[in-house]
Amino acid sequence: MGVGGCLVVPWRCLVVLCLRLLFLVPAGVPVRSGDATFPKAMDNVTVRQGESATLRCTVDERVTRVAWLNRSTILYAGNDKWSIDNRVVIVSNTNTQYSIRIHNVDVYDEGPYTCSVQTDNHPKTSRVHLIVQVPPQIINISSDITVNEGSSVTLMCLAFGRPEPTVTWRHVSGKGGGFVSEDEYLEISGITRDQSGEYECSAVNDVAAPDIRRVKVTVNYPPYISNAKNTGVSVGQKGILRCEASAVPLAEFQWFKEETRLANGLDGVRIENKGRMSTLTFFNVSEKDYGNYTCVATNKLGNTNASIILYGPGAVHDGSNAASRAMACLWLSGTLLAHFLIKF
Ligand SMILES: *[C@@H]1O[C@H](CO)[C@@H](O)[C@H](O)[C@H]1NC(C)=O
Ligand SMILES: *[C@@H]1O[C@H](CO)[C@@H](O)[C@H](O)[C@H]1NC(C)=O
Ligand SMILES: *[C@@H]1O[C@H](CO)[C@@H](O)[C@H](O)[C@H]1NC(C)=O
Ligand SMILES: *[C@@H]1O[C@H](CO)[C@@H](O)[C@H](O)[C@H]1NC(C)=O
Ligand SMILES: *[C@@H]1O[C@H](CO)[C@@H](O)[C@H](O)[C@H]1NC(C)=O
Ligand SMILES: *[C@@H]1O[C@H](CO)[C@@H](O)[C@H](O)[C@H]1NC(C)=O
């Protein structure tokens, strides 16, 4: 019974019957070496997802029947299309070549395809593997996060691709900028403020350019006053006290003189906060302004304070550093010189 017999049998029967009765041997039986050179399929076919794949089978005039199979399913038998997939088309069916094409290849098309021919009543097959490549793609990644210093953080970066992409994490805004993880997961226990910033996940395979995405990690920490200097100003001059605090989130500032909190705009002073810096400005310093001021920096993780002394000429202030003492000295001599010049 030949193919002609099969074609009048109902569809379901067809596949079973025809597989058995046709010249086809089960998929998986390799071409025996020493056989005639036909059928000769090409080497494995590698295409990217979305592209077209052409499966070619070289035949000769002795060949009487030809077919292409996907695993054990017939796609084409001669010029007859058996596959219901409209992406599958025949390209050539000549004395020398029997080829089909699969359009818009997807990952599930990957696998063995078999060219089956009958020559002088002998069935022969040859197999080609369709390999589908997919560019790397990050499919799920952690969102930007904010944590308190000392807590543990896990960043996740899941990627897809064929071949399976290699995933790495890099700390972008860190000093080193080196790789921090060669894995989909980046775990940081006891995170420090230096570990805040941008982290970059790269998914790499050799199919196409890497897929790269970034996650921002914000590390909260309590205020730390980095700059608060005693300041010397003479009566009648403008004086500015500065207090600089690093903190995340940014600190809020309060100024005190002894126990009294200073209010903006009152007593001829202005308080200005800009980022990490707070300034207390005296527009016209008077004797009563001299004294011990306290700058308090606060955020939700805590507070800290520093004392800043506003001193006048001749004041014996116990400024904690030699620099401010030297400054006072300079200032004094400068003033004396000025007086001297004015007098004479
Ligand atoms: C090949 O077979 C697989 C598994 O049955 C199927 O998912 C895929 O769509 C088939 N591809 C073609 C081009 O027939
Ligand atoms: C074709 O692909 C299959 C499956 O990936 C593999 O086992 C085989 O060695 C490949 N053959 C050639 C010639 O590359
Ligand atoms: C990403 O992963 C998280 C954690 O496993 C999960 O809750 C979320 O639903 C995933 N999102 C997507 C789009 O798959
Ligand atoms: C500063 O204050 C003194 C005393 O109140 C006053 O005499 C002087 O004019 C003021 N100077 C300025 C620039 O306002
Ligand atoms: C300023 O006041 C603070 C506390 O309010 C105190 O610790 C510090 O010793 C004072 N500095 C001077 C020079 O009196
Ligand atoms: C300044 O800090 C000290 C020690 O932390 C604290 O005892 C004091 O109350 C603070 N002063 C102000 C004005 O917050």
mmCIF file of C-alpha atoms in Angstrom, residues 64-246:
data_model
loop_
_atom_site.group_PDB
_atom_site.id
_atom_site.type_symbol
_atom_site.label_atom_id
_atom_site.label_comp_id
_atom_site.label_asym_id
_atom_site.label_seq_id
_atom_site.Cartn_x
_atom_site.Cartn_y
_atom_site.Cartn_z
ATOM 1 C CA THR A 64 10.735 8.146 -5.547
ATOM 2 C CA ARG A 65 9.212 9.572 -2.373
ATOM 3 C CA VAL A 66 10.275 12.374 -0.045
ATOM 4 C CA ALA A 67 9.038 13.807 3.238
ATOM 5 C CA TRP A 68 10.099 16.146 6.027
ATOM 6 C CA LEU A 69 9.138 15.320 9.600
ATOM 7 C CA ASN A 70 9.217 17.249 12.846
ATOM 8 C CA ARG A 71 10.015 14.514 15.362
ATOM 9 C CA SER A 72 7.459 11.894 14.300
ATOM 10 C CA THR A 73 4.987 14.316 12.725
ATOM 11 C CA ILE A 74 4.948 14.657 8.962
ATOM 12 C CA LEU A 75 5.205 18.255 7.827
ATOM 13 C CA TYR A 76 5.387 17.650 4.089
ATOM 14 C CA ALA A 77 5.151 14.475 2.021
ATOM 15 C CA GLY A 78 6.221 15.330 -1.487
ATOM 16 C CA ASN A 79 4.312 18.463 -2.436
ATOM 17 C CA ASP A 80 1.495 17.659 -0.023
ATOM 18 C CA LYS A 81 1.400 19.697 3.106
ATOM 19 C CA TRP A 82 0.450 17.712 6.174
ATOM 20 C CA SER A 83 1.299 20.296 8.767
ATOM 21 C CA ILE A 84 -1.499 22.693 9.638
ATOM 22 C CA ASP A 85 1.109 25.268 10.672
ATOM 23 C CA ASN A 86 1.037 28.094 8.133
ATOM 24 C CA ARG A 87 4.598 29.042 9.017
ATOM 25 C CA VAL A 88 5.761 25.882 7.243
ATOM 26 C CA VAL A 89 6.121 26.147 3.449
ATOM 27 C CA ILE A 90 7.794 24.091 0.760
ATOM 28 C CA VAL A 91 10.711 25.721 -0.995
ATOM 29 C CA SER A 92 11.778 23.143 -3.560
ATOM 30 C CA ASN A 93 10.986 19.642 -4.617
ATOM 31 C CA THR A 94 13.257 18.838 -7.537
ATOM 32 C CA ASN A 95 15.411 15.976 -8.712
ATOM 33 C CA THR A 96 18.256 17.302 -6.606
ATOM 34 C CA GLN A 97 16.770 19.037 -3.635
ATOM 35 C CA TYR A 98 13.808 18.770 -1.308
ATOM 36 C CA SER A 99 13.548 21.752 1.024
ATOM 37 C CA ILE A 100 11.068 23.320 3.367
ATOM 38 C CA ARG A 101 11.145 26.582 5.271
ATOM 39 C CA ILE A 102 9.796 27.474 8.700
ATOM 40 C CA HIS A 103 8.985 31.141 9.101
ATOM 41 C CA ASN A 104 9.055 33.040 12.364
ATOM 42 C CA VAL A 105 10.844 30.263 14.242
ATOM 43 C CA ASP A 106 10.114 30.009 17.940
ATOM 44 C CA VAL A 107 11.841 28.186 20.766
ATOM 45 C CA TYR A 108 9.412 25.280 20.710
ATOM 46 C CA ASP A 109 10.412 24.536 17.114
ATOM 47 C CA GLU A 110 13.840 23.509 18.352
ATOM 48 C CA GLY A 111 14.616 19.834 17.934
ATOM 49 C CA PRO A 112 15.301 17.126 15.403
ATOM 50 C CA TYR A 113 13.815 17.273 11.913
ATOM 51 C CA THR A 114 14.015 14.291 9.646
ATOM 52 C CA CYS A 115 14.287 14.102 5.900
ATOM 53 C CA SER A 116 12.948 10.769 4.745
ATOM 54 C CA VAL A 117 13.278 9.383 1.221
ATOM 55 C CA GLN A 118 12.597 6.180 -0.590
ATOM 56 C CA THR A 119 15.064 4.947 -3.179
ATOM 57 C CA ASP A 120 14.505 1.637 -4.948
ATOM 58 C CA ASN A 121 12.016 0.683 -2.239
ATOM 59 C CA HIS A 122 14.562 1.339 0.510
ATOM 60 C CA PRO A 123 13.602 3.974 3.068
ATOM 61 C CA LYS A 124 16.355 6.168 4.364
ATOM 62 C CA THR A 125 16.407 9.078 6.728
ATOM 63 C CA SER A 126 18.701 11.856 7.675
ATOM 64 C CA ARG A 127 18.372 14.147 10.586
ATOM 65 C CA VAL A 128 19.080 17.785 11.192
ATOM 66 C CA HIS A 129 18.761 19.668 14.451
ATOM 67 C CA LEU A 130 17.101 23.032 14.429
ATOM 68 C CA ILE A 131 18.704 25.164 17.113
ATOM 69 C CA VAL A 132 16.885 28.342 18.107
ATOM 70 C CA GLN A 133 18.820 31.196 19.652
ATOM 71 C CA VAL A 134 17.261 33.919 21.755
ATOM 72 C CA PRO A 135 19.037 37.161 22.726
ATOM 73 C CA PRO A 136 19.495 37.657 26.472
ATOM 74 C CA GLN A 137 16.576 39.341 28.145
ATOM 75 C CA ILE A 138 16.088 40.329 31.763
ATOM 76 C CA ILE A 139 12.595 39.199 32.638
ATOM 77 C CA ASN A 140 12.377 40.130 36.288
ATOM 78 C CA ILE A 141 14.565 42.395 38.359
ATOM 79 C CA SER A 142 14.315 43.890 41.852
ATOM 80 C CA SER A 143 12.866 47.381 42.133
ATOM 81 C CA ASP A 144 14.795 50.309 43.551
ATOM 82 C CA ILE A 145 14.942 49.960 47.315
ATOM 83 C CA THR A 146 15.664 51.973 50.403
ATOM 84 C CA VAL A 147 17.032 50.260 53.499
ATOM 85 C CA ASN A 148 18.555 51.279 56.796
ATOM 86 C CA GLU A 149 22.271 50.868 57.297
ATOM 87 C CA GLY A 150 23.089 47.472 58.755
ATOM 88 C CA SER A 151 20.186 45.601 57.225
ATOM 89 C CA SER A 152 20.446 42.819 54.670
ATOM 90 C CA VAL A 153 19.581 43.233 51.033
ATOM 91 C CA THR A 154 18.999 40.703 48.272
ATOM 92 C CA LEU A 155 18.810 41.861 44.675
ATOM 93 C CA MET A 156 17.396 39.536 42.044
ATOM 94 C CA CYS A 157 17.870 39.556 38.293
ATOM 95 C CA LEU A 158 16.210 36.784 36.302
ATOM 96 C CA ALA A 159 17.104 36.473 32.651
ATOM 97 C CA PHE A 160 16.063 34.369 29.711
ATOM 98 C CA GLY A 161 17.897 33.531 26.530
ATOM 99 C CA ARG A 162 19.277 30.678 24.460
ATOM 100 C CA PRO A 163 21.900 29.676 25.215
ATOM 101 C CA GLU A 164 21.165 30.465 28.852
ATOM 102 C CA PRO A 165 22.684 33.883 29.605
ATOM 103 C CA THR A 166 25.323 34.510 32.230
ATOM 104 C CA VAL A 167 24.071 36.981 34.822
ATOM 105 C CA THR A 168 26.361 39.286 36.784
ATOM 106 C CA TRP A 169 25.919 42.186 39.189
ATOM 107 C CA ARG A 170 28.197 45.202 39.360
ATOM 108 C CA HIS A 171 28.217 48.139 41.780
ATOM 109 C CA VAL A 172 28.269 51.075 39.388
ATOM 110 C CA SER A 173 28.570 54.067 41.671
ATOM 111 C CA GLY A 174 30.921 52.314 44.064
ATOM 112 C CA LYS A 175 34.577 53.270 44.163
ATOM 113 C CA GLY A 176 35.793 49.963 42.770
ATOM 114 C CA GLY A 177 32.939 49.518 40.293
ATOM 115 C CA GLY A 178 33.911 45.855 40.126
ATOM 116 C CA PHE A 179 31.784 42.770 39.927
ATOM 117 C CA VAL A 180 30.026 42.001 43.134
ATOM 118 C CA SER A 181 28.210 38.844 42.088
ATOM 119 C CA GLU A 182 28.407 36.331 39.289
ATOM 120 C CA ASP A 183 24.919 35.165 39.984
ATOM 121 C CA GLU A 184 21.277 36.071 39.550
ATOM 122 C CA TYR A 185 21.104 36.938 43.227
ATOM 123 C CA LEU A 186 23.217 39.546 44.952
ATOM 124 C CA GLU A 187 23.172 39.322 48.724
ATOM 125 C CA ILE A 188 24.544 42.069 50.913
ATOM 126 C CA SER A 189 24.362 41.506 54.655
ATOM 127 C CA GLY A 190 24.910 44.423 56.997
ATOM 128 C CA ILE A 191 24.874 47.004 54.237
ATOM 129 C CA THR A 192 26.968 50.139 54.748
ATOM 130 C CA ARG A 193 26.448 53.666 53.419
ATOM 131 C CA ASP A 194 29.359 53.097 51.011
ATOM 132 C CA GLN A 195 27.410 50.281 49.417
ATOM 133 C CA SER A 196 24.560 52.551 48.395
ATOM 134 C CA GLY A 197 24.093 53.611 44.790
ATOM 135 C CA GLU A 198 23.429 52.010 41.438
ATOM 136 C CA TYR A 199 23.776 48.296 40.863
ATOM 137 C CA GLU A 200 23.853 47.011 37.300
ATOM 138 C CA CYS A 201 22.698 43.591 36.207
ATOM 139 C CA SER A 202 24.001 42.249 32.873
ATOM 140 C CA ALA A 203 22.650 39.204 31.099
ATOM 141 C CA VAL A 204 25.079 37.975 28.480
ATOM 142 C CA ASN A 205 25.054 35.289 25.825
ATOM 143 C CA ASP A 206 26.791 35.290 22.479
ATOM 144 C CA VAL A 207 23.609 35.747 20.426
ATOM 145 C CA ALA A 208 23.175 39.504 20.737
ATOM 146 C CA ALA A 209 24.195 42.496 22.839
ATOM 147 C CA PRO A 210 23.804 42.048 26.608
ATOM 148 C CA ASP A 211 20.625 43.144 28.325
ATOM 149 C CA ILE A 212 21.556 45.595 31.059
ATOM 150 C CA ARG A 213 19.405 47.116 33.764
ATOM 151 C CA ARG A 214 20.041 49.080 36.914
ATOM 152 C CA VAL A 215 18.661 49.086 40.423
ATOM 153 C CA LYS A 216 19.152 51.914 42.869
ATOM 154 C CA VAL A 217 19.878 51.050 46.480
ATOM 155 C CA THR A 218 19.448 53.850 48.983
ATOM 156 C CA VAL A 219 20.996 53.315 52.417
ATOM 157 C CA ASN A 220 19.583 55.429 55.234
ATOM 158 C CA TYR A 221 21.875 56.471 58.048
ATOM 159 C CA PRO A 222 21.660 58.924 60.933
ATOM 160 C CA PRO A 223 23.229 62.399 60.699
ATOM 161 C CA TYR A 224 26.927 62.915 61.176
ATOM 162 C CA ILE A 225 28.174 66.509 61.503
ATOM 163 C CA SER A 226 31.239 66.836 59.329
ATOM 164 C CA ASN A 227 31.862 70.541 59.581
ATOM 165 C CA ALA A 228 31.125 73.031 62.387
ATOM 166 C CA LYS A 229 33.745 75.715 63.046
ATOM 167 C CA ASN A 230 33.977 78.377 65.673
ATOM 168 C CA THR A 231 33.802 81.758 64.001
ATOM 169 C CA GLY A 232 35.137 85.170 64.916
ATOM 170 C CA VAL A 233 33.279 88.355 63.910
ATOM 171 C CA SER A 234 33.516 91.907 65.236
ATOM 172 C CA VAL A 235 30.555 94.009 66.284
ATOM 173 C CA GLY A 236 28.696 95.632 63.433
ATOM 174 C CA GLN A 237 29.807 93.028 60.901
ATOM 175 C CA LYS A 238 27.914 90.265 59.208
ATOM 176 C CA GLY A 239 28.582 86.882 60.751
ATOM 177 C CA ILE A 240 27.820 83.401 59.460
ATOM 178 C CA LEU A 241 27.919 80.118 61.406
ATOM 179 C CA ARG A 242 27.999 76.992 59.261
ATOM 180 C CA CYS A 243 26.965 73.476 60.130
ATOM 181 C CA GLU A 244 27.337 70.615 57.648
ATOM 182 C CA ALA A 245 25.819 67.199 58.225
ATOM 183 C CA SER A 246 25.767 64.115 56.018
#
